[in-house]
Short mmCIF file of C-alpha atoms in Angstrom, two decimals:
data_model
loop_
_atom_site.label_atom_id
_atom_site.label_comp_id
_atom_site.label_asym_id
_atom_site.label_seq_id
_atom_site.Cartn_x
_atom_site.Cartn_y
_atom_site.Cartn_z
CA MET A 196 93.77 74.06 83.07
CA GLU A 197 96.77 72.31 84.61
CA MET A 198 98.03 73.90 87.84
CA LYS A 199 101.65 75.05 87.84
CA THR A 200 104.02 74.17 90.68
CA SER A 201 106.22 77.30 90.70
CA VAL A 202 104.06 78.89 93.42
CA LYS A 203 105.10 77.27 96.68
CA ASP A 204 104.10 79.84 99.32
CA ILE A 205 102.93 83.41 99.85
CA ASN A 206 103.93 86.25 102.15
CA ILE A 207 101.21 88.79 102.99
CA LEU A 208 102.63 92.13 104.11
CA PHE A 209 100.57 94.37 106.38
CA PRO A 210 102.07 97.88 106.75
CA VAL A 211 100.53 99.38 109.91
CA LEU A 212 100.72 102.65 111.82
CA ASN A 213 98.82 103.11 115.07
CA GLU A 214 96.36 100.33 114.24
CA ARG A 215 95.51 99.15 117.76
CA LEU A 216 91.79 99.13 116.91
CA ARG A 217 92.06 97.00 113.77
CA LEU A 218 95.26 94.98 113.91
CA GLU A 219 94.08 91.95 115.90
CA LYS A 220 90.83 91.57 113.96
CA GLY A 221 92.59 91.90 110.61
CA ILE A 222 95.23 89.30 111.44
CA ASP A 223 92.72 86.89 113.01
CA GLN A 224 90.55 87.01 109.89
CA THR A 225 93.50 86.63 107.54
CA VAL A 226 94.95 83.64 109.41
CA ALA A 227 91.54 81.96 109.51
CA TYR A 228 91.01 82.51 105.78
CA ALA A 229 94.52 81.35 104.83
CA ARG A 230 94.28 78.17 106.89
CA GLU A 231 90.91 77.22 105.43
CA HIS A 232 91.11 78.40 101.84
CA LEU A 233 94.69 78.76 100.59
CA SER A 234 96.27 75.79 98.87
CA ILE A 235 99.83 76.87 99.74
CA PRO A 236 101.64 77.80 103.00
CA CYS A 237 101.11 81.40 104.06
CA ARG A 238 103.37 83.83 105.90
CA ILE A 239 101.95 87.04 107.37
CA THR A 240 104.33 89.90 108.13
CA ILE A 241 103.22 92.86 110.24
CA LEU A 242 105.38 95.85 109.29
CA ASP A 243 105.09 98.52 111.97
CA ASN A 244 105.87 101.98 110.59
CA GLY A 245 106.73 103.52 113.95
CA SER A 246 103.47 103.25 115.89
CA ASP A 247 103.30 105.07 119.21
CA ASP A 248 100.12 103.40 120.48
CA GLU A 249 99.61 99.77 121.55
CA THR A 250 100.25 98.40 118.04
CA PRO A 251 103.73 96.97 118.91
CA GLU A 252 102.38 95.04 121.90
CA ILE A 253 99.46 93.69 119.88
CA GLY A 254 101.72 92.79 116.95
CA ARG A 255 104.18 90.88 119.14
CA ALA A 256 101.32 89.06 120.86
CA LEU A 257 99.91 88.00 117.49
CA ALA A 258 103.34 86.73 116.42
CA ARG A 259 103.41 84.57 119.57
CA LYS A 260 99.86 83.39 118.98
CA TYR A 261 100.27 82.33 115.35
CA PRO A 262 103.38 80.52 114.02
CA GLU A 263 102.83 81.95 110.53
CA VAL A 264 102.81 85.58 111.77
CA SER A 265 105.90 87.72 112.32
CA TYR A 266 106.18 91.27 113.64
CA VAL A 267 108.79 93.69 112.27
CA ARG A 268 109.44 97.16 113.65
CA VAL A 269 110.39 99.21 110.59
CA GLY A 270 111.27 102.38 112.48
CA GLU A 271 110.26 104.81 109.72
CA ARG A 272 106.81 105.97 108.76
CA GLY A 273 105.30 105.31 105.35
CA VAL A 274 103.81 102.47 103.34
CA GLY A 275 106.64 102.71 100.81
CA VAL A 276 109.44 102.04 103.27
CA ALA A 277 107.44 99.21 104.85
CA PHE A 278 106.78 97.62 101.46
CA ARG A 279 110.47 97.76 100.54
CA ARG A 280 111.46 96.27 103.90
CA GLY A 281 108.93 93.48 103.54
CA ILE A 282 110.19 92.56 100.09
CA SER A 283 113.80 92.58 101.30
CA LEU A 284 112.89 90.13 104.09
CA ASN A 285 110.65 87.94 101.94
CA GLU A 286 111.59 84.36 101.11
CA CYS A 287 108.24 83.21 99.66
CA SER A 288 107.55 82.74 95.96
CA LEU A 289 104.67 85.27 96.10
CA VAL A 290 104.72 88.53 98.06
CA GLY A 291 102.36 91.47 98.31
CA TYR A 292 100.47 93.73 100.63
CA MET A 293 96.93 94.25 101.85
CA ASP A 294 95.34 96.92 104.03
CA ILE A 295 94.82 95.74 107.60
CA ASP A 296 91.18 96.89 107.48
CA LEU A 297 90.61 94.28 104.72
CA SER A 298 88.68 96.82 102.66
CA THR A 299 89.41 94.56 99.69
CA ASP A 300 87.41 91.37 100.26
CA ILE A 301 89.83 88.71 101.48
CA LYS A 302 88.39 86.15 99.06
CA HIS A 303 90.46 87.82 96.35
CA LEU A 304 93.58 86.51 98.07
CA GLY A 305 92.67 82.98 97.09
CA GLN A 306 91.78 84.12 93.58
CA ALA A 307 95.18 85.78 93.20
CA VAL A 308 97.01 82.62 94.26
CA THR A 309 95.02 80.58 91.75
CA LEU A 310 95.85 83.04 88.96
CA PHE A 311 99.57 82.73 89.64
CA GLN A 312 99.31 78.95 89.81
CA ARG A 313 97.48 78.69 86.51
CA ASP A 314 99.59 81.16 84.53
CA GLU A 315 103.35 80.97 85.00
CA THR A 316 103.80 84.09 82.84
CA LEU A 317 101.73 86.24 85.22
CA GLN A 318 104.00 88.47 87.32
CA TYR A 319 101.72 91.02 88.99
CA VAL A 320 98.14 91.11 90.31
CA ASN A 321 96.82 94.64 90.81
CA GLY A 322 93.53 95.05 92.66
CA SER A 323 91.23 97.66 91.12
CA ARG A 324 88.22 99.48 92.54
CA PHE A 325 87.47 101.04 89.14
CA SER A 326 87.40 97.99 86.92
CA ARG A 327 84.09 97.59 85.11
CA ASP A 328 83.36 94.43 87.13
CA SER A 329 84.36 95.80 90.56
CA ASP A 330 81.87 96.35 93.36
CA THR A 331 82.77 99.34 95.55
CA ARG A 332 80.55 100.19 98.51
CA GLY A 333 80.42 102.98 101.06
CA ARG A 334 82.86 105.25 99.23
CA LYS A 335 82.44 108.90 100.21
CA TRP A 336 81.87 111.08 97.17
CA TYR A 337 84.89 113.32 97.73
CA ARG A 338 87.22 110.36 98.24
CA LYS A 339 85.88 108.74 95.08
CA ILE A 340 86.46 111.95 93.12
CA THR A 341 90.05 112.32 94.36
CA SER A 342 90.83 108.66 93.61
CA MET A 343 89.37 108.88 90.12
CA GLY A 344 91.21 112.16 89.61
CA LEU A 345 94.48 110.46 90.48
CA VAL A 346 93.80 107.68 87.97
CA PHE A 347 92.98 110.32 85.31
CA LEU A 348 96.30 112.11 85.92
CA LEU A 349 98.26 108.84 85.87
CA LYS A 350 96.69 107.90 82.57
CA ALA A 351 97.23 111.38 81.11
CA PHE A 352 100.86 111.82 82.14
CA PHE A 353 102.14 108.23 82.34
CA HIS A 354 99.75 106.41 79.96
CA MET A 355 98.90 103.99 82.76
CA ARG A 356 96.97 101.01 81.45
CA SER A 357 95.70 99.74 84.80
CA THR A 358 92.37 101.05 86.08
CA ASP A 359 93.53 101.71 89.67
CA ALA A 360 96.85 102.35 91.40
CA VAL A 361 96.15 102.48 95.15
CA CYS A 362 93.49 99.88 95.88
CA GLY A 363 95.54 98.38 98.72
CA PHE A 364 95.79 94.92 97.19
CA THR A 365 98.96 94.05 95.27
CA PHE A 366 100.76 90.71 94.80
CA LEU A 367 103.78 89.72 92.73
CA ARG A 368 106.21 86.91 92.13
CA LYS A 369 109.33 87.23 94.27
CA ASP A 370 111.71 87.94 91.39
CA ALA A 371 109.41 90.58 89.89
CA ALA A 372 109.07 92.37 93.24
CA GLU A 373 112.83 92.42 93.79
CA LYS A 374 113.45 93.67 90.26
CA LEU A 375 111.02 96.57 90.78
CA VAL A 376 112.58 97.53 94.11
CA SER A 377 115.95 97.79 92.36
CA VAL A 378 114.66 100.40 89.89
CA CYS A 379 112.09 102.35 91.94
CA GLY A 380 112.82 105.54 93.85
CA ASN A 381 112.86 105.96 97.61
CA ASP A 382 109.55 107.65 98.36
CA ASN A 383 108.38 106.40 101.75
CA GLY A 384 104.69 107.11 101.25
CA TRP A 385 101.85 105.69 99.19
CA PHE A 386 103.33 107.06 95.96
CA TYR A 387 105.96 104.33 96.10
CA THR A 388 103.27 101.75 95.35
CA ILE A 389 102.13 103.87 92.39
CA GLU A 390 105.66 104.04 90.96
CA PHE A 391 105.89 100.29 91.53
CA LEU A 392 102.93 99.73 89.21
CA LEU A 393 104.05 102.29 86.61
CA ARG A 394 107.53 100.76 86.50
CA ALA A 395 106.06 97.30 86.08
CA GLU A 396 104.06 98.51 83.08
CA ARG A 397 107.12 100.21 81.56
CA MET A 398 109.15 97.02 81.99
CA GLY A 399 106.48 95.02 80.16
CA MET A 400 105.58 92.81 83.11
CA ARG A 401 102.48 90.66 82.72
CA ILE A 402 99.90 92.37 84.97
CA TYR A 403 96.35 91.31 85.76
CA ASP A 404 94.03 94.21 86.65
CA MET A 405 91.80 92.38 89.13
CA PRO A 406 88.19 93.51 89.74
CA VAL A 407 87.49 93.48 93.47
CA GLU A 408 84.75 93.86 96.02
CA TRP A 409 85.82 96.81 98.14
CA GLN A 410 84.27 98.39 101.24
CA GLU A 411 85.20 101.86 102.52
CA ASP A 412 86.63 102.00 106.04
CA TYR A 413 85.71 105.30 107.65
CA ASN A 414 88.31 104.86 110.40
CA THR A 415 91.25 105.05 108.00
CA THR A 416 94.45 106.60 109.35
CA VAL A 417 95.46 107.96 105.92
CA LYS A 418 95.67 111.80 105.86
CA MET A 419 93.98 112.40 102.52
CA TRP A 420 94.99 115.97 101.66
CA LYS A 421 98.58 115.47 102.77
CA THR A 422 98.71 112.31 100.67
CA ILE A 423 97.29 114.09 97.60
CA LYS A 424 99.87 116.88 97.91
CA ASN A 425 102.66 114.31 98.04
CA TYR A 426 101.18 112.50 95.02
CA LEU A 427 101.34 115.68 92.92
CA ILE A 428 104.92 116.45 93.95
CA GLN A 429 106.10 112.90 93.32
CA MET A 430 104.25 112.64 90.00
CA ARG A 431 106.11 115.69 88.72
CA LYS A 432 109.44 114.21 89.80
CA LEU A 433 108.70 110.80 88.31
CA HIS A 434 107.49 112.28 85.02
CA ARG A 435 110.75 114.18 84.76
CA GLN A 436 112.71 111.02 85.65
CA PHE A 437 110.92 108.95 83.00
CA ARG A 438 111.70 111.60 80.36
CA LEU A 439 115.38 111.48 81.29
CA GLU A 440 115.40 107.69 81.13
CA ASP A 441 113.69 107.72 77.73
CA LYS A 442 116.31 110.14 76.38
CA GLU A 443 119.11 107.89 77.60
CA VAL A 444 117.55 104.93 75.80
#
């Protein structure tokens, strides 16, 4: 299939909070992979959510070490606010985020770029741990149950077609990302990325549900039960918002 030329470069966003133990390794591995395997120029943006450990010093040092890396101090905590900030600063034709622990195998980055190059109608690549062809390893049983429970609720209340919503691997075309930011709410946490996907489905965007190889990181800084509570609160709000929007239409 003929390769399209609309994809000129990519910006990888890394939202981080107190990641002194993983930041340098994650960036080193990503830079090495991008330089060797990506067919287009790559920007890497570290989005610091208000770390109070050595993350800022490490991030600034990495920005000095690598010309393609930049460090941004967001000032507020939450993946959602970091994602919005990264999109607002982005100038690349593709933009998206990955987890700094690289739980999703980095080889999928190259696969995502190729998908966008080959299909100019594709707007969104959504990594999925629960696709039939995915390979998920090391997942603790209770975390797997809560993640699958979230997917069940999203399908039941929002008729979500994707098989996962919080894999930690999402990439879009620049115009699609900006359009979604303009219609999404202002949740600062992980739920923002869920609304991002649900809104994309409602808007009829062309989405590829990508099977991934995914490895659990037991040193995650995510507070699971606090995150679940916020999910439930935000799901109720969003469901109500969608009903209002449907009535207006």
